[in-house]
mmCIF file with all atom_site columns, C-alpha atoms in Angstrom:
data_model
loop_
_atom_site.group_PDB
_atom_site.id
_atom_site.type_symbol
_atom_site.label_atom_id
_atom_site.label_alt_id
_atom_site.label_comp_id
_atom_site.label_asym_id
_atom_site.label_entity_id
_atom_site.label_seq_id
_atom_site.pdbx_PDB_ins_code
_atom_site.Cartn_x
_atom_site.Cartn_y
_atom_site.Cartn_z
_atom_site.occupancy
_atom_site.B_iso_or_equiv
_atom_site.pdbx_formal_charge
_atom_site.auth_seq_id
_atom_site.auth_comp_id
_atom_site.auth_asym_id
_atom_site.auth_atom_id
_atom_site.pdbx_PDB_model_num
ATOM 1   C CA . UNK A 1 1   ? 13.155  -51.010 -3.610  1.00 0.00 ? 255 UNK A CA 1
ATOM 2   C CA . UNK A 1 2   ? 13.017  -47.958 -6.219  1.00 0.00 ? 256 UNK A CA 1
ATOM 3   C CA . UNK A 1 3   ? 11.591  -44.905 -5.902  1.00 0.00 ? 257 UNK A CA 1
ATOM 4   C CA . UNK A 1 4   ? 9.588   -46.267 -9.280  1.00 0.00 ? 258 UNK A CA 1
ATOM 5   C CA . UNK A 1 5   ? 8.686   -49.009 -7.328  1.00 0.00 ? 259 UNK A CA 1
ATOM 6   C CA . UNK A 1 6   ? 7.602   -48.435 -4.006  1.00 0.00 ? 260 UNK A CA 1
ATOM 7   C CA . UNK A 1 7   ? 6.926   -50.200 -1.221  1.00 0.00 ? 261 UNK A CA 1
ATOM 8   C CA . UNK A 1 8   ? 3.336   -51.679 -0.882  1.00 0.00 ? 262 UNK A CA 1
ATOM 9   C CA . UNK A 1 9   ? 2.134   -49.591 1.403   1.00 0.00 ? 263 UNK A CA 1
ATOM 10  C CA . UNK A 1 10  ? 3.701   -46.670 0.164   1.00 0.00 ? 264 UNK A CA 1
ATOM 11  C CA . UNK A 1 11  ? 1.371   -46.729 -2.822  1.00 0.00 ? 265 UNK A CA 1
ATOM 12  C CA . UNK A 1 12  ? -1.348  -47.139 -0.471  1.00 0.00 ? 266 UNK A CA 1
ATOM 13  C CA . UNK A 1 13  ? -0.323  -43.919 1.359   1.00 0.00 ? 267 UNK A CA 1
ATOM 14  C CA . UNK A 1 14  ? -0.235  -42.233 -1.469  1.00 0.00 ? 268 UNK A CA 1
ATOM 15  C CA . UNK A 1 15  ? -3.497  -43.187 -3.484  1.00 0.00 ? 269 UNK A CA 1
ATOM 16  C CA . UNK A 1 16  ? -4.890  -42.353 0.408   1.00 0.00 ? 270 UNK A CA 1
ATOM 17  C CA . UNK A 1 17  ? -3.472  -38.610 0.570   1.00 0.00 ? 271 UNK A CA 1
ATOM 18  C CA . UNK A 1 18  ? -4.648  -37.865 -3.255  1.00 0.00 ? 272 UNK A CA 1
ATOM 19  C CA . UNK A 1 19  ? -7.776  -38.779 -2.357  1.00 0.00 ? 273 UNK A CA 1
ATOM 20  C CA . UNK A 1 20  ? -8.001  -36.394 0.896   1.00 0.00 ? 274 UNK A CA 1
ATOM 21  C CA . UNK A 1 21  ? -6.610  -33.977 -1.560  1.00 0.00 ? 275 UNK A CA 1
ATOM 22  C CA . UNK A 1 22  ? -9.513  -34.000 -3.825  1.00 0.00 ? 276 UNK A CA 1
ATOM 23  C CA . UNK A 1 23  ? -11.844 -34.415 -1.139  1.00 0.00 ? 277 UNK A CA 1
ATOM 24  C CA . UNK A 1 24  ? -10.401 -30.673 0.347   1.00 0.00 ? 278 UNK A CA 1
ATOM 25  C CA . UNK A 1 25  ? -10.624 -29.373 -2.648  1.00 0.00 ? 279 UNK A CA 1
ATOM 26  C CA . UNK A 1 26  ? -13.922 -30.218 -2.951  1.00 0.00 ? 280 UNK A CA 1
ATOM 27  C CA . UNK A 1 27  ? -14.657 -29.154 0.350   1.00 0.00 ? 281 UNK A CA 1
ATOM 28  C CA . UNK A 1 28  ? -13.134 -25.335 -0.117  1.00 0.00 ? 282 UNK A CA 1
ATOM 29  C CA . UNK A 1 29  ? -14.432 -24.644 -3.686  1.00 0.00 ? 283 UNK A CA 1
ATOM 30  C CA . UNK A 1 30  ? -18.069 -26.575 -3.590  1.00 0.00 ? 284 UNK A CA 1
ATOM 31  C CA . UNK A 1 31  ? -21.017 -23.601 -2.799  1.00 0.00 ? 285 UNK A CA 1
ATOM 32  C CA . UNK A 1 32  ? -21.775 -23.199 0.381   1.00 0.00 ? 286 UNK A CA 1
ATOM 33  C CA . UNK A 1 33  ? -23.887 -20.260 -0.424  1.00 0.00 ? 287 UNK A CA 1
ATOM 34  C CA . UNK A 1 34  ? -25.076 -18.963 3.334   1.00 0.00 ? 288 UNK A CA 1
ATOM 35  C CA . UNK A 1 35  ? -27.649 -16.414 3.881   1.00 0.00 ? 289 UNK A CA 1
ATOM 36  C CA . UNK A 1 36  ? -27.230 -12.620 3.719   1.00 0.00 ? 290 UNK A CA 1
ATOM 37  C CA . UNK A 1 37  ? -25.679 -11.301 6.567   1.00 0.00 ? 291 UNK A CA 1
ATOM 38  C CA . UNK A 1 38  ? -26.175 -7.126  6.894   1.00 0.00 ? 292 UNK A CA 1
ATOM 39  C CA . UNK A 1 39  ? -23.165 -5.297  6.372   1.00 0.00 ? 293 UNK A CA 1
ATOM 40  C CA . UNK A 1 40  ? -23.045 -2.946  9.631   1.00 0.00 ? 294 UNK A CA 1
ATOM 41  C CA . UNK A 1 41  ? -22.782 1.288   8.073   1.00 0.00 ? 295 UNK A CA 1
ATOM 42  C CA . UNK A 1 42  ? -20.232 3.300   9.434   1.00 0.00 ? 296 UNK A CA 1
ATOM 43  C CA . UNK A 1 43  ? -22.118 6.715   10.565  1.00 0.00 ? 297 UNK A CA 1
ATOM 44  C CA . UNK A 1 44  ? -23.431 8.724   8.090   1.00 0.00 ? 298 UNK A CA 1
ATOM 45  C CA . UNK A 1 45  ? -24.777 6.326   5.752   1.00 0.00 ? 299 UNK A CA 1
ATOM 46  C CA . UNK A 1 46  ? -27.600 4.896   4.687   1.00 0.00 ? 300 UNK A CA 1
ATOM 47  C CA . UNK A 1 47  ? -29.180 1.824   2.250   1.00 0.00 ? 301 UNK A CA 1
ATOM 48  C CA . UNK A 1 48  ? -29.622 4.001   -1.000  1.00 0.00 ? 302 UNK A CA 1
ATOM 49  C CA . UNK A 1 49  ? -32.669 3.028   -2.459  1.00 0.00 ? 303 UNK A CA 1
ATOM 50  C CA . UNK A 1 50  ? -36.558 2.170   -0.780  1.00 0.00 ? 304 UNK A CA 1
ATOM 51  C CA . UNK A 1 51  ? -37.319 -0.973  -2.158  1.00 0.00 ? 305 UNK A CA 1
ATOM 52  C CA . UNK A 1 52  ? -33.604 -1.932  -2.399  1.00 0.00 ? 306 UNK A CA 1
ATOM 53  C CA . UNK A 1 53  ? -31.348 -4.692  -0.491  1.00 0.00 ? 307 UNK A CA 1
ATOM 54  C CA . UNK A 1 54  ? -30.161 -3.375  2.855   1.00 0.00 ? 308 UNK A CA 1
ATOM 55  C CA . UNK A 1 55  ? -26.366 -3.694  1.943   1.00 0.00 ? 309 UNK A CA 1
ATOM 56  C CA . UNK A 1 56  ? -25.247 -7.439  2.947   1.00 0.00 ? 310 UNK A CA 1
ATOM 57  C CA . UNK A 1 57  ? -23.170 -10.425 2.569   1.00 0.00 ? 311 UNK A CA 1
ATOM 58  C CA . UNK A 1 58  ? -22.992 -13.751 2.414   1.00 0.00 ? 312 UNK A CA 1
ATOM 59  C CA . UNK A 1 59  ? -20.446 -16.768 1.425   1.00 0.00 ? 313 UNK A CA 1
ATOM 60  C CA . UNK A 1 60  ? -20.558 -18.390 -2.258  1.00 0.00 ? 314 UNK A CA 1
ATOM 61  C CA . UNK A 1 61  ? -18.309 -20.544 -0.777  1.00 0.00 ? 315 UNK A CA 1
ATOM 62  C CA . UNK A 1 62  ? -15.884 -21.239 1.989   1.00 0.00 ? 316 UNK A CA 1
ATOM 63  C CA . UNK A 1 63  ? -12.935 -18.565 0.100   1.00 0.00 ? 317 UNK A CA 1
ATOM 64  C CA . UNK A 1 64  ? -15.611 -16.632 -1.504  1.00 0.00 ? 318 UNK A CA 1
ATOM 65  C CA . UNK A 1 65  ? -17.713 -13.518 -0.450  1.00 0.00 ? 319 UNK A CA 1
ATOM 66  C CA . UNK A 1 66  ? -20.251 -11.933 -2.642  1.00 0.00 ? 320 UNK A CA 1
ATOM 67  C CA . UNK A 1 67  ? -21.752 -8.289  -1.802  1.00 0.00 ? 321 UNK A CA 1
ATOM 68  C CA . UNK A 1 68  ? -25.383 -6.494  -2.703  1.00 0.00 ? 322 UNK A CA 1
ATOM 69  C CA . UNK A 1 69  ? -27.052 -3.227  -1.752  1.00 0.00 ? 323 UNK A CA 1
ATOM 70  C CA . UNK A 1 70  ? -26.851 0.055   -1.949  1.00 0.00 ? 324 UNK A CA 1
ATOM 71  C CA . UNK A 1 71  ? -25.339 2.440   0.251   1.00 0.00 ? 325 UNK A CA 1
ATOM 72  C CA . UNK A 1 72  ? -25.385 6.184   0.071   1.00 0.00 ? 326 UNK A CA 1
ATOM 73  C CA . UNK A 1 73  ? -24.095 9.081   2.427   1.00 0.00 ? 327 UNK A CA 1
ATOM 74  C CA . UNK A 1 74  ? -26.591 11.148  4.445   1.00 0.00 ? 328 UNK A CA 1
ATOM 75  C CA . UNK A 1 75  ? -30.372 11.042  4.014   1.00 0.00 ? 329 UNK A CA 1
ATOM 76  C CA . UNK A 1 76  ? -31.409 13.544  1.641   1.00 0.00 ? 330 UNK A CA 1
ATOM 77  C CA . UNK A 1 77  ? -29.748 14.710  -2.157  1.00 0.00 ? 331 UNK A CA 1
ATOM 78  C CA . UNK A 1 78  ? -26.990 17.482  -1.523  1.00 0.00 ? 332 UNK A CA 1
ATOM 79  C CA . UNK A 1 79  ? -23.528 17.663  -3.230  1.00 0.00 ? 333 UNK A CA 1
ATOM 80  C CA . UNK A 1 80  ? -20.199 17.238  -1.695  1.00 0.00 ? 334 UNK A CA 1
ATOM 81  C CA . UNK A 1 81  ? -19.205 17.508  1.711   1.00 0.00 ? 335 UNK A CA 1
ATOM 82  C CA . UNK A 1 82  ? -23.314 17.942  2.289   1.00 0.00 ? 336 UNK A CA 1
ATOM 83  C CA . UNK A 1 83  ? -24.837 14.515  1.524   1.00 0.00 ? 337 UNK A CA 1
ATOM 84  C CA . UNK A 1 84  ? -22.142 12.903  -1.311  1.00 0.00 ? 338 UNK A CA 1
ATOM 85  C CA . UNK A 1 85  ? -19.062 10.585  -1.162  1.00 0.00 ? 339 UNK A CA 1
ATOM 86  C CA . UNK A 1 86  ? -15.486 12.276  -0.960  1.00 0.00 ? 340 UNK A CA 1
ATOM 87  C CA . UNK A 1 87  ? -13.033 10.261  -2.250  1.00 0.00 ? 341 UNK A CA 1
ATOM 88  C CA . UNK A 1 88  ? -11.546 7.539   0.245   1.00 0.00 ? 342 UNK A CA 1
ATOM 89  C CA . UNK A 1 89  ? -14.457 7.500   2.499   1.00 0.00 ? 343 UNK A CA 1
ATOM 90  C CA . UNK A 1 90  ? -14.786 4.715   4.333   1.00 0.00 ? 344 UNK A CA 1
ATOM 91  C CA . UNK A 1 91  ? -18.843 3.142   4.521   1.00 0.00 ? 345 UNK A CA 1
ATOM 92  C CA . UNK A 1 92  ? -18.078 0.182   6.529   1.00 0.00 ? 346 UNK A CA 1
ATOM 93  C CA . UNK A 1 93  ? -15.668 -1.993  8.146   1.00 0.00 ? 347 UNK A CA 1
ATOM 94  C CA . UNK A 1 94  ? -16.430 -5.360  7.226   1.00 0.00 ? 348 UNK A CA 1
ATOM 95  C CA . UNK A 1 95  ? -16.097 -8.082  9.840   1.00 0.00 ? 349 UNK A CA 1
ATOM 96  C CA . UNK A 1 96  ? -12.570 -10.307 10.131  1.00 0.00 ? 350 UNK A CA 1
ATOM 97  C CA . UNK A 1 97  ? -14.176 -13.171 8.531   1.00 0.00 ? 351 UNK A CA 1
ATOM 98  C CA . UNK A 1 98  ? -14.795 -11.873 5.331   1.00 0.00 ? 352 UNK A CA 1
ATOM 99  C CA . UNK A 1 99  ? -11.713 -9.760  4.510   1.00 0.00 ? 353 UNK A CA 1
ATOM 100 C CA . UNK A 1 100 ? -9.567  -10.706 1.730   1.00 0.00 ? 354 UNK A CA 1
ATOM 101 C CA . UNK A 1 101 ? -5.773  -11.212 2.098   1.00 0.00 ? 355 UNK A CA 1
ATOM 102 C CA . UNK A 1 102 ? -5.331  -8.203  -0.111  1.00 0.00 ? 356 UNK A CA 1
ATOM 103 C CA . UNK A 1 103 ? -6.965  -5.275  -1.495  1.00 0.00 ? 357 UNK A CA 1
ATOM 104 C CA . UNK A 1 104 ? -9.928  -5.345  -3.771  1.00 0.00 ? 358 UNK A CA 1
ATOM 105 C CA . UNK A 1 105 ? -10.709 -3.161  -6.244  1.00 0.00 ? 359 UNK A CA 1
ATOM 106 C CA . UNK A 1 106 ? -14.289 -3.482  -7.472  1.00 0.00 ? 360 UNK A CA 1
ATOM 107 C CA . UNK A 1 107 ? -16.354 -1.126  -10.066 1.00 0.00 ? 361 UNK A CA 1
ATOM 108 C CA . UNK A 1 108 ? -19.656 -0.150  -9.139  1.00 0.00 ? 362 UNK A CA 1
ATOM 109 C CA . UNK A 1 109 ? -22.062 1.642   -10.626 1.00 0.00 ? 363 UNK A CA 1
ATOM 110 C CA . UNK A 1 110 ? -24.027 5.112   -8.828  1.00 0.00 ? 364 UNK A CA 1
ATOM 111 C CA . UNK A 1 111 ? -25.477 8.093   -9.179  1.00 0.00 ? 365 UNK A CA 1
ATOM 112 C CA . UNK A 1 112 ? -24.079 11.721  -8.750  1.00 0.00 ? 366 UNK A CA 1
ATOM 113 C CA . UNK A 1 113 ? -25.331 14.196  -6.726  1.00 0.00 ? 367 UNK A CA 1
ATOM 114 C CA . UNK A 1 114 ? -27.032 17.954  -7.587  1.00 0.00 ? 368 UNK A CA 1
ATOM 115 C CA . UNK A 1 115 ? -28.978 19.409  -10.374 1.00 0.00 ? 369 UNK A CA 1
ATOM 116 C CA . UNK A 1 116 ? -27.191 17.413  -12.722 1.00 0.00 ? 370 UNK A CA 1
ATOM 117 C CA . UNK A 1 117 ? -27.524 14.078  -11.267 1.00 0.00 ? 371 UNK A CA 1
ATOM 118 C CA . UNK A 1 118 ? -26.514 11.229  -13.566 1.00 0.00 ? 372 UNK A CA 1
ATOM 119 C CA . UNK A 1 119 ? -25.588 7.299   -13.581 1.00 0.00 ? 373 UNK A CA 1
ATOM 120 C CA . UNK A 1 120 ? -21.898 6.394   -13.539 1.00 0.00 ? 374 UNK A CA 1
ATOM 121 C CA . UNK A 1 121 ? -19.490 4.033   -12.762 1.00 0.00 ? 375 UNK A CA 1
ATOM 122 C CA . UNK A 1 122 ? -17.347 4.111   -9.327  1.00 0.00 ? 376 UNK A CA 1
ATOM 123 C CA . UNK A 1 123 ? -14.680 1.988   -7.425  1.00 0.00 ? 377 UNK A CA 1
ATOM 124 C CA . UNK A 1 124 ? -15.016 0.595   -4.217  1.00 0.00 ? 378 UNK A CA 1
ATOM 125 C CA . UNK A 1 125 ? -11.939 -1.033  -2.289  1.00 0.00 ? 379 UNK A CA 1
ATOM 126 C CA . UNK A 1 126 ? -12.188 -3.438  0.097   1.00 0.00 ? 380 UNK A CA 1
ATOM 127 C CA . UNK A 1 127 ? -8.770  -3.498  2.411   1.00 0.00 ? 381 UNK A CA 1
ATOM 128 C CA . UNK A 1 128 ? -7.188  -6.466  3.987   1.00 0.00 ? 382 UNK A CA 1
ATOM 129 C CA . UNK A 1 129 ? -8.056  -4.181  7.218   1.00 0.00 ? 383 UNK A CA 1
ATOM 130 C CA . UNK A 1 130 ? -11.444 -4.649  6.100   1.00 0.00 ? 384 UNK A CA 1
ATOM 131 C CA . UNK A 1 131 ? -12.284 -0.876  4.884   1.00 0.00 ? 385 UNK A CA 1
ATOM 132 C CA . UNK A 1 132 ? -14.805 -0.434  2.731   1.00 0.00 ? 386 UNK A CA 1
ATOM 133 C CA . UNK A 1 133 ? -14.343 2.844   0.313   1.00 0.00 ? 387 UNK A CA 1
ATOM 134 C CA . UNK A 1 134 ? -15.250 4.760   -2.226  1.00 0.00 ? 388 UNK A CA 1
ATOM 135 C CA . UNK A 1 135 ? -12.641 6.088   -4.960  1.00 0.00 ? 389 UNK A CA 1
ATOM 136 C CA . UNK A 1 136 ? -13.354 7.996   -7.938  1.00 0.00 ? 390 UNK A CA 1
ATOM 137 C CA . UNK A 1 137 ? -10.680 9.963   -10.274 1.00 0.00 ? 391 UNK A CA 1
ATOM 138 C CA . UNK A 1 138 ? -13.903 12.506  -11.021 1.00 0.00 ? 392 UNK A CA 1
ATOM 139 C CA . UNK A 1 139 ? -15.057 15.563  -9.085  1.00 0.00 ? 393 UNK A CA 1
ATOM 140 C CA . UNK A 1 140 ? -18.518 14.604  -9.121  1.00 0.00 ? 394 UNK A CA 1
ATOM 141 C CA . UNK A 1 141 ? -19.306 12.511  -5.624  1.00 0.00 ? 395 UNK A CA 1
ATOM 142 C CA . UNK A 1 142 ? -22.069 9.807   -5.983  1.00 0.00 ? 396 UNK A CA 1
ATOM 143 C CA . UNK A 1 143 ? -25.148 9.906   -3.845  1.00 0.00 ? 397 UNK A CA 1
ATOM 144 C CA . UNK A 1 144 ? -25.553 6.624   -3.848  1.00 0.00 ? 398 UNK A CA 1
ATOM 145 C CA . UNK A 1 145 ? -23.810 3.147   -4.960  1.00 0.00 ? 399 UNK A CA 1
ATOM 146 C CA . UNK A 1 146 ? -24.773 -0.233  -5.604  1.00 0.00 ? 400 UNK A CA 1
ATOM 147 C CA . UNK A 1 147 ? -22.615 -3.086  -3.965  1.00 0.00 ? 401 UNK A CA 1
ATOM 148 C CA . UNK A 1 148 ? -24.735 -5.668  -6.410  1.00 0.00 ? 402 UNK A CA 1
ATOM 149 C CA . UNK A 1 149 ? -22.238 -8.306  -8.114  1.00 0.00 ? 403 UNK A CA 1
ATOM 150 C CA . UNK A 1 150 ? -19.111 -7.410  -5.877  1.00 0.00 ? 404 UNK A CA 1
ATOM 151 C CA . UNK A 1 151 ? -17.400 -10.692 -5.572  1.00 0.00 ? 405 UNK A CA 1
ATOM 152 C CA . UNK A 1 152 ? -14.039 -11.958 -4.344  1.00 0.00 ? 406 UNK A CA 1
ATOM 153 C CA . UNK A 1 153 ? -11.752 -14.690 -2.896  1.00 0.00 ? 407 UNK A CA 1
ATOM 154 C CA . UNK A 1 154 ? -10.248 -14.730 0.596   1.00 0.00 ? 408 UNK A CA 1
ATOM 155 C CA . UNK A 1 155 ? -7.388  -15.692 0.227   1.00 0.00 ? 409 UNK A CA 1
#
């Protein structure tokens, strides 16, 4: 016999393993969306917004993880180090099963804090440790950010 022509059930092994193939692949990239799981706040934080999603999770499909909410620091308005972000603080720490292999970086969109408060647009970044932060390269801290439309793979 030939590798071009190979035994009988060869073939048949092999039209059997592409099959379970595209039957995996299938399996891992089909939605499975799940329901919305909360995201547990580190201390100090708060959902942002009455009226808005507590900030949650849930699986678009087995590798994929889609966020929503808002989240904001403290309780009240107040500026940096009172109420606001500082850069690289960590909100949560999300559980094992939803961390990705590597580190996210996601844009967000919030509001600043004090008499000036305006709209603007943030990064989060979710850590293969699971840590989820705020970054900004600006000095004004956000009193609030919305997780809406984070998505990512696991792996």
């Amino acid at each position: 016999m030939t590798s071009q022509n190979p035994p009988r059930d060869e073939r048949f092994a092999q039209r059997e393993l592409a099959a379970l193939r595209r039957r995996l692949h299938a399996l891992e990239t089909t939605p499975r969306i799940g329901p919305w799981v909360a995201i547990t706040l580190a201390s100090g934080y708060s959902t942002s917004v009455a009226g808005g999603y507590t900030p949650s999770y849930r699986f678009r499909s087995r590798l994929e993880v889609e966020l929503r909410g808002g989240v904001r620091k403290g309780t009240g308005a107040g500026g940096v180090g009172v109420n606001g972000f500082a850069n690289g603080d960590t909100m949560a720490t999300l559980p094992a099963e939803i961390r990705p292999a590597q580190t996210i970086h996601a844009v967000v969109v919030g509001a600043t804090t004090g008499a000036a408060a305006s709209y603007g647009v943030f990064r989060v970044i979710i850590t293969s440790a699971g840590a989820l932060q705020w970054h900004s390269g600006i000095a004004a801290a956000p009193g609030w950010i919305a997780l809406d439309g984070i998505r990512y793979d696991l792996i």
